[in-house]
Short mmCIF file of C-alpha atoms and ligand atoms in Angstrom, two decimals:
data_model
loop_
_atom_site.label_atom_id
_atom_site.label_comp_id
_atom_site.label_asym_id
_atom_site.label_seq_id
_atom_site.Cartn_x
_atom_site.Cartn_y
_atom_site.Cartn_z
CA ARG A 820 -85.41 -66.72 23.99
CA ALA A 821 -88.88 -68.01 23.40
CA LYS A 822 -89.70 -71.51 24.49
CA ALA A 823 -91.39 -73.81 22.04
CA SER A 824 -94.07 -74.68 24.55
CA GLY A 825 -95.38 -73.73 27.94
CA ARG A 826 -97.31 -70.87 29.39
CA ASN A 827 -96.67 -67.38 27.96
CA SER A 828 -94.57 -68.78 25.19
CA LEU A 829 -94.23 -66.65 22.10
CA LYS A 830 -94.61 -69.20 19.38
CA PHE A 831 -94.00 -66.70 16.62
CA PHE A 832 -91.05 -65.04 18.21
CA ASP A 833 -88.20 -65.28 15.77
CA PRO A 834 -84.84 -63.93 16.92
CA THR A 835 -83.46 -63.51 13.38
CA MET A 836 -86.55 -61.55 12.39
CA GLN A 837 -86.22 -59.28 15.43
CA LYS A 838 -82.57 -58.74 14.63
CA GLU A 839 -83.51 -57.79 11.07
CA VAL A 840 -86.13 -55.28 12.26
CA LYS A 841 -83.59 -53.72 14.62
CA ARG A 842 -80.94 -53.57 11.91
CA ARG A 843 -83.35 -51.85 9.55
CA SER A 844 -84.40 -49.16 11.99
CA GLU A 845 -80.78 -48.59 12.95
CA LEU A 846 -79.82 -48.25 9.28
CA GLU A 847 -82.74 -45.90 8.66
CA ARG A 848 -81.61 -43.63 11.50
CA LYS A 849 -78.02 -43.62 10.24
CA LEU A 850 -79.09 -43.07 6.64
CA ARG A 851 -81.21 -40.08 7.64
CA GLU A 852 -78.20 -38.61 9.39
CA ALA A 853 -75.82 -39.41 6.50
CA ILE A 854 -78.16 -37.69 4.03
CA SER A 855 -78.38 -34.54 6.12
CA LEU A 856 -74.59 -34.51 6.59
CA GLN A 857 -74.14 -35.13 2.84
CA GLN A 858 -72.02 -38.21 3.52
CA LEU A 859 -73.12 -40.09 0.43
CA GLU A 860 -71.23 -39.99 -2.81
CA LEU A 861 -71.92 -40.79 -6.45
CA TYR A 862 -69.53 -43.17 -8.15
CA VAL A 863 -69.66 -43.77 -11.88
CA GLN A 864 -69.05 -46.90 -13.95
CA PRO A 865 -68.31 -46.74 -17.69
CA GLN A 866 -70.38 -48.20 -20.50
CA ILE A 867 -68.19 -49.17 -23.42
CA SER A 868 -68.99 -50.06 -27.01
CA SER A 869 -67.40 -52.98 -28.88
CA ASP A 870 -65.29 -50.46 -30.82
CA GLN A 871 -63.74 -49.41 -27.48
CA GLN A 872 -65.50 -46.07 -27.12
CA TYR A 873 -66.80 -44.75 -23.83
CA VAL A 874 -70.46 -44.09 -24.56
CA GLY A 875 -71.85 -43.42 -21.11
CA MET A 876 -71.58 -43.87 -17.38
CA GLU A 877 -73.94 -45.15 -14.71
CA ALA A 878 -74.17 -43.19 -11.46
CA LEU A 879 -74.10 -45.49 -8.42
CA LEU A 880 -74.59 -44.31 -4.85
CA ARG A 881 -71.90 -45.03 -2.29
CA TRP A 882 -72.33 -44.70 1.46
CA ASN A 883 -69.10 -44.89 3.39
CA ASP A 884 -70.07 -45.02 7.05
CA PRO A 885 -67.28 -43.89 9.42
CA VAL A 886 -67.81 -47.00 11.58
CA GLU A 887 -69.19 -49.72 9.31
CA GLY A 888 -67.32 -48.83 6.12
CA PHE A 889 -69.12 -49.12 2.78
CA ILE A 890 -72.77 -50.08 3.11
CA SER A 891 -74.18 -51.57 -0.08
CA PRO A 892 -76.97 -49.76 -1.96
CA ALA A 893 -78.61 -53.18 -2.18
CA ASP A 894 -79.05 -52.84 1.62
CA PHE A 895 -79.88 -49.18 2.02
CA ILE A 896 -81.92 -48.39 -1.12
CA PRO A 897 -84.82 -50.65 -0.02
CA ILE A 898 -84.77 -48.90 3.38
CA ALA A 899 -84.70 -45.50 1.71
CA GLU A 900 -87.63 -46.62 -0.42
CA SER A 901 -89.79 -47.94 2.43
CA SER A 902 -89.04 -45.02 4.77
CA GLY A 903 -89.57 -42.29 2.18
CA LEU A 904 -85.95 -41.15 2.50
CA ILE A 905 -85.60 -41.98 -1.20
CA ILE A 906 -87.36 -38.68 -1.97
CA PRO A 907 -84.63 -36.34 -0.60
CA LEU A 908 -81.91 -38.85 -1.48
CA GLY A 909 -83.13 -39.36 -5.04
CA ALA A 910 -83.48 -35.60 -5.50
CA TRP A 911 -79.89 -35.17 -4.33
CA VAL A 912 -78.70 -37.87 -6.77
CA LEU A 913 -80.45 -36.18 -9.70
CA ARG A 914 -79.04 -32.75 -8.88
CA LYS A 915 -75.56 -34.21 -8.45
CA ALA A 916 -75.89 -36.08 -11.75
CA CYS A 917 -76.82 -32.84 -13.50
CA GLN A 918 -73.80 -31.13 -11.92
CA ILE A 919 -71.59 -33.91 -13.28
CA LEU A 920 -73.12 -33.54 -16.75
CA ALA A 921 -72.64 -29.77 -16.61
CA ASP A 922 -68.94 -30.35 -15.78
CA TRP A 923 -68.53 -32.91 -18.55
CA SER A 924 -69.95 -30.54 -21.14
CA THR A 925 -66.79 -28.45 -20.64
CA ILE A 926 -64.26 -31.33 -20.65
CA PRO A 927 -62.92 -32.55 -24.02
CA GLY A 928 -63.75 -36.22 -24.49
CA MET A 929 -66.54 -36.19 -21.89
CA GLU A 930 -69.00 -33.88 -23.61
CA ASN A 931 -70.96 -36.60 -25.41
CA LEU A 932 -71.27 -39.09 -22.58
CA THR A 933 -74.68 -39.94 -21.23
CA LEU A 934 -75.13 -40.35 -17.50
CA SER A 935 -77.59 -42.98 -16.32
CA VAL A 936 -79.34 -42.53 -13.00
CA ASN A 937 -81.27 -45.23 -11.14
CA ILE A 938 -84.79 -44.15 -10.25
CA SER A 939 -86.80 -46.06 -7.69
CA PRO A 940 -90.58 -46.44 -8.09
CA ARG A 941 -91.54 -44.24 -5.15
CA GLN A 942 -89.29 -41.49 -6.45
CA PHE A 943 -90.70 -41.75 -9.97
CA ARG A 944 -94.28 -41.49 -8.68
CA HIS A 945 -93.57 -38.54 -6.39
CA LEU A 946 -95.61 -35.46 -7.25
CA GLN A 947 -92.57 -33.21 -7.66
CA PHE A 948 -90.44 -35.63 -9.67
CA ILE A 949 -90.75 -33.95 -13.07
CA ASP A 950 -90.59 -30.43 -11.64
CA HIS A 951 -87.41 -31.31 -9.82
CA ILE A 952 -85.80 -32.69 -12.98
CA ASP A 953 -86.85 -29.57 -14.88
CA SER A 954 -85.28 -27.25 -12.35
CA CYS A 955 -82.03 -29.26 -12.20
CA LEU A 956 -81.74 -29.26 -15.99
CA ILE A 957 -82.49 -25.56 -16.32
CA GLU A 958 -80.44 -24.31 -13.37
CA LEU A 959 -77.39 -26.30 -14.40
CA GLY A 960 -77.84 -25.85 -18.15
CA VAL A 961 -77.80 -29.55 -18.93
CA ASN A 962 -78.71 -31.10 -22.29
CA PRO A 963 -81.60 -33.48 -21.41
CA ASN A 964 -80.41 -35.89 -24.13
CA HIS A 965 -77.47 -36.75 -21.91
CA LEU A 966 -79.57 -37.81 -18.94
CA GLU A 967 -80.82 -41.38 -18.95
CA LEU A 968 -83.21 -42.69 -16.32
CA GLU A 969 -82.96 -46.36 -15.34
CA ILE A 970 -86.27 -47.79 -14.24
CA THR A 971 -87.16 -51.37 -13.37
CA GLU A 972 -90.04 -53.65 -14.21
CA SER A 973 -91.47 -53.09 -10.72
CA LEU A 974 -92.63 -49.68 -11.95
CA LEU A 975 -94.74 -51.33 -14.62
CA ILE A 976 -96.84 -53.56 -12.43
CA GLU A 977 -98.96 -50.83 -10.87
CA ASP A 978 -100.69 -47.90 -12.55
CA ILE A 979 -99.14 -48.41 -15.96
CA ASP A 980 -101.09 -45.52 -17.51
CA HIS A 981 -99.59 -43.05 -15.09
CA THR A 982 -96.12 -44.46 -15.69
CA ILE A 983 -96.47 -44.12 -19.47
CA GLU A 984 -97.81 -40.59 -19.14
CA ARG A 985 -94.85 -39.53 -16.99
CA MET A 986 -92.36 -41.27 -19.24
CA ASN A 987 -93.80 -39.52 -22.29
CA ALA A 988 -93.59 -36.14 -20.56
CA LEU A 989 -89.92 -36.74 -19.81
CA ARG A 990 -89.18 -38.14 -23.27
CA GLN A 991 -90.65 -34.96 -24.76
CA ARG A 992 -88.01 -33.04 -22.84
CA GLY A 993 -85.32 -35.21 -24.43
CA LEU A 994 -84.52 -37.57 -21.56
CA ARG A 995 -83.86 -41.25 -22.25
CA PHE A 996 -85.11 -44.38 -20.52
CA ALA A 997 -83.41 -47.70 -19.91
CA LEU A 998 -85.17 -50.73 -18.45
CA ASP A 999 -82.75 -52.03 -15.80
CA ASP A 1000 -82.34 -55.63 -14.61
CA PHE A 1001 -84.39 -56.71 -17.59
CA GLY A 1002 -85.68 -60.24 -17.38
CA THR A 1003 -85.78 -60.50 -13.59
CA GLY A 1004 -89.13 -58.81 -12.96
CA TYR A 1005 -92.72 -59.76 -13.50
CA ALA A 1006 -93.74 -57.26 -16.14
CA SER A 1007 -95.54 -58.55 -19.19
CA LEU A 1008 -93.66 -58.37 -22.47
CA SER A 1009 -96.63 -56.57 -23.98
CA TYR A 1010 -95.68 -53.50 -21.90
CA LEU A 1011 -92.49 -53.20 -23.88
CA LYS A 1012 -94.28 -51.89 -26.93
CA LEU A 1013 -96.34 -49.42 -24.88
CA LEU A 1014 -93.42 -47.83 -23.08
CA PRO A 1015 -91.34 -45.04 -24.59
CA LEU A 1016 -88.07 -46.87 -23.83
CA ASN A 1017 -84.70 -46.40 -25.47
CA LYS A 1018 -82.76 -49.28 -24.02
CA LEU A 1019 -82.86 -52.68 -22.36
CA LYS A 1020 -80.23 -53.60 -19.78
CA ILE A 1021 -79.65 -57.34 -19.64
CA ASP A 1022 -79.49 -58.27 -15.98
CA GLN A 1023 -76.11 -59.36 -14.72
CA SER A 1024 -77.49 -62.63 -13.34
CA PHE A 1025 -77.92 -63.85 -16.95
CA VAL A 1026 -74.55 -62.54 -18.06
CA HIS A 1027 -72.74 -64.21 -15.16
CA ASP A 1028 -73.09 -67.79 -16.47
CA VAL A 1029 -73.72 -67.04 -20.12
CA LEU A 1030 -70.69 -69.11 -21.16
CA THR A 1031 -71.60 -72.21 -19.20
CA ASP A 1032 -75.36 -72.29 -18.76
CA VAL A 1033 -77.36 -72.96 -21.93
CA ASN A 1034 -80.49 -71.48 -20.35
CA ASP A 1035 -78.75 -68.20 -19.61
CA GLU A 1036 -77.29 -68.23 -23.08
CA ALA A 1037 -80.78 -68.66 -24.54
CA ILE A 1038 -82.19 -65.87 -22.36
CA VAL A 1039 -79.39 -63.47 -23.25
CA SER A 1040 -79.61 -64.09 -26.99
CA THR A 1041 -83.40 -63.79 -26.85
CA ILE A 1042 -83.24 -60.43 -25.04
CA ILE A 1043 -80.78 -59.14 -27.64
CA ALA A 1044 -83.04 -60.28 -30.50
CA LEU A 1045 -86.05 -58.77 -28.76
CA GLY A 1046 -84.24 -55.44 -28.43
CA GLN A 1047 -83.32 -55.51 -32.10
CA SER A 1048 -86.83 -56.24 -33.28
CA LEU A 1049 -88.37 -53.59 -31.00
CA ASP A 1050 -85.73 -51.08 -32.09
CA LEU A 1051 -84.28 -50.73 -28.59
CA ALA A 1052 -80.61 -50.42 -27.72
CA VAL A 1053 -79.28 -53.29 -25.61
CA ILE A 1054 -76.54 -53.12 -22.99
CA ALA A 1055 -75.21 -56.03 -20.95
CA GLU A 1056 -74.37 -55.42 -17.29
CA GLY A 1057 -72.00 -57.37 -15.09
CA VAL A 1058 -69.55 -58.25 -17.88
CA GLU A 1059 -66.51 -59.61 -16.08
CA THR A 1060 -64.47 -61.36 -18.79
CA ALA A 1061 -63.35 -60.87 -22.39
CA GLU A 1062 -65.02 -64.18 -23.27
CA GLN A 1063 -68.41 -62.95 -22.04
CA ALA A 1064 -68.03 -59.74 -24.07
CA ALA A 1065 -67.06 -61.75 -27.17
CA LEU A 1066 -70.13 -63.97 -26.90
CA LEU A 1067 -72.41 -60.98 -26.33
CA GLU A 1068 -70.88 -59.33 -29.38
CA LYS A 1069 -71.55 -62.48 -31.41
CA PHE A 1070 -75.20 -62.35 -30.35
CA GLY A 1071 -75.44 -58.71 -31.46
CA CYS A 1072 -74.98 -56.80 -28.20
CA HIS A 1073 -72.45 -54.02 -28.72
CA VAL A 1074 -72.42 -52.08 -25.43
CA TYR A 1075 -71.16 -53.43 -22.12
CA GLN A 1076 -70.82 -52.44 -18.51
CA GLY A 1077 -68.92 -54.49 -15.94
CA TYR A 1078 -65.74 -55.06 -13.99
CA TYR A 1079 -63.92 -56.24 -17.11
CA PHE A 1080 -64.25 -52.73 -18.56
CA GLY A 1081 -64.02 -50.81 -15.29
CA LYS A 1082 -65.36 -50.71 -11.76
CA PRO A 1083 -67.50 -47.97 -10.27
CA ALA A 1084 -65.16 -45.23 -9.02
CA PRO A 1085 -65.27 -41.55 -8.05
CA VAL A 1086 -66.04 -39.26 -10.98
CA ASP A 1087 -62.57 -37.59 -10.93
CA GLN A 1088 -60.88 -40.93 -11.40
CA TRP A 1089 -62.82 -41.81 -14.56
CA GLN A 1090 -62.46 -38.26 -15.87
CA LYS A 1091 -58.68 -38.55 -15.67
CA ILE A 1092 -58.62 -41.94 -17.38
CA ILE A 1093 -60.95 -40.89 -20.19
CA SER A 1094 -59.18 -37.62 -20.94
CA LYS A 1095 -55.87 -39.52 -21.02
CA VAL A 1096 -57.27 -42.10 -23.45
CA ARG A 1097 -58.40 -39.25 -25.65
CA LEU A 1098 -55.00 -37.55 -25.54
CA SER A 1099 -53.22 -40.77 -26.53
CA HIS A 1100 -55.67 -41.22 -29.42
CA LYS A 1101 -54.87 -37.71 -30.58
CA ASN A 1102 -51.15 -38.42 -30.51
CA LEU A 1103 -51.40 -41.60 -32.58
P1 C2E B 1773 -78.02 -51.74 -10.73
O1 C2E B 1773 -78.59 -50.42 -11.15
O2 C2E B 1773 -78.46 -52.94 -11.48
O3 C2E B 1773 -76.45 -51.53 -10.81
C1 C2E B 1773 -75.54 -52.52 -11.18
C2 C2E B 1773 -74.83 -53.08 -9.98
O4 C2E B 1773 -73.88 -54.07 -10.41
C3 C2E B 1773 -74.00 -52.08 -9.19
O5 C2E B 1773 -74.04 -52.50 -7.84
C4 C2E B 1773 -72.61 -52.27 -9.76
O6 C2E B 1773 -71.59 -51.83 -8.86
C5 C2E B 1773 -72.59 -53.75 -9.94
N1 C2E B 1773 -71.66 -54.20 -10.97
C6 C2E B 1773 -71.19 -53.54 -12.04
N2 C2E B 1773 -70.38 -54.30 -12.79
C7 C2E B 1773 -70.32 -55.51 -12.18
C8 C2E B 1773 -69.64 -56.76 -12.49
O7 C2E B 1773 -68.93 -56.90 -13.49
N3 C2E B 1773 -69.85 -57.78 -11.61
C9 C2E B 1773 -70.64 -57.68 -10.51
N4 C2E B 1773 -70.77 -58.73 -9.72
N5 C2E B 1773 -71.30 -56.52 -10.21
C10 C2E B 1773 -71.14 -55.46 -11.03
P2 C2E B 1773 -74.22 -51.45 -6.66
O8 C2E B 1773 -73.43 -50.22 -6.99
O9 C2E B 1773 -73.93 -52.17 -5.39
O10 C2E B 1773 -75.76 -51.07 -6.72
C11 C2E B 1773 -76.75 -52.03 -6.46
C12 C2E B 1773 -78.10 -51.51 -6.83
O11 C2E B 1773 -78.49 -50.43 -5.98
C13 C2E B 1773 -78.19 -50.95 -8.26
O12 C2E B 1773 -78.32 -52.01 -9.18
C14 C2E B 1773 -79.42 -50.08 -8.14
O13 C2E B 1773 -80.58 -50.87 -8.24
C15 C2E B 1773 -79.32 -49.57 -6.71
N6 C2E B 1773 -78.77 -48.20 -6.73
C16 C2E B 1773 -77.48 -47.78 -6.78
N7 C2E B 1773 -77.41 -46.43 -6.81
C17 C2E B 1773 -78.68 -45.98 -6.79
C18 C2E B 1773 -79.29 -44.66 -6.82
O14 C2E B 1773 -78.65 -43.61 -6.91
N8 C2E B 1773 -80.67 -44.62 -6.76
C19 C2E B 1773 -81.43 -45.75 -6.71
N9 C2E B 1773 -82.77 -45.62 -6.65
N10 C2E B 1773 -80.90 -46.98 -6.70
C20 C2E B 1773 -79.54 -47.10 -6.74
MG1 MG B 1774 -78.88 -49.50 -12.85
MG1 MG B 1775 -79.06 -53.55 -13.18
MG1 MG B 1776 -79.80 -54.53 -9.78
#
């Protein structure tokens, strides 16, 4: 340990910082290995409309390490982003998502679902990003209308012209765009009218206390009104109770994602549930 004073003391030595650096490089090494061994998995979480229809799913990466157990994407995505591993990982996610959509197109009750995929800024800016999407769509015969890309405000801070150009190119192919974690970033509201967006996702931090915190209530209702006046769909994430959903509905938000409606789970699991729901509807 560093001494606070004395000869040869390292005044800026910070044991927690060193631990963090070590943890990051260890995670990076393990992530690299997990990617090459194909040890990551895509879970999906449903998006449900107020009339109880499944309208889409969000694909969420899961890394189940044999020793550590599940490692959160909140921990490994930033490492993937800073190390560049997000390029092969993100490409894998997109291909996998297209495989899922290709499967769904043959399963009654699943054929109209959209699948939303989180795209990190470095992945979006990568030279081969659009080419890769094109080849996944073509090789797997996927309807581009069913693929939604979730981007965040961080993508809008730098090189906005390039971002808009790329978004337009993808929109021309039929893909959709949702602005994730909306309200938590630093992007100017004036970007909203420049971007070819389809949807705003209200960040879960605002939904969490919407019933008890008047500021969160004001933010949530304002985002919903903003979406309506800009002609954008609005979805609330992190909906955990019926009361939250009811208030959101009252404010004019009609699509929800959250533990109250279903947790992220392996694709097979949701496929079974949704085809069962459909069968029981048929038998009514
Ligand atoms: P996100 O895209 O905002 O995803 C929503 C997160 O909220 C997910 O966390 C989801 O499991 C969680 N969640 C859903 N419903 C509820 C709820 O009712 N309550 C609470 N407390 N949480 C809920 P997850 O799966 O841990 O992912 C965290 C973040 O990691 C994602 O946030 C996304 O930014 C990133 N991520 C996940 N998968 C990918 C991926 O394939 N690529 C990229 N680039 N990022 C990903
Ligand atoms: Mg997301
Ligand atoms: Mg989000
Ligand atoms: Mg998030």
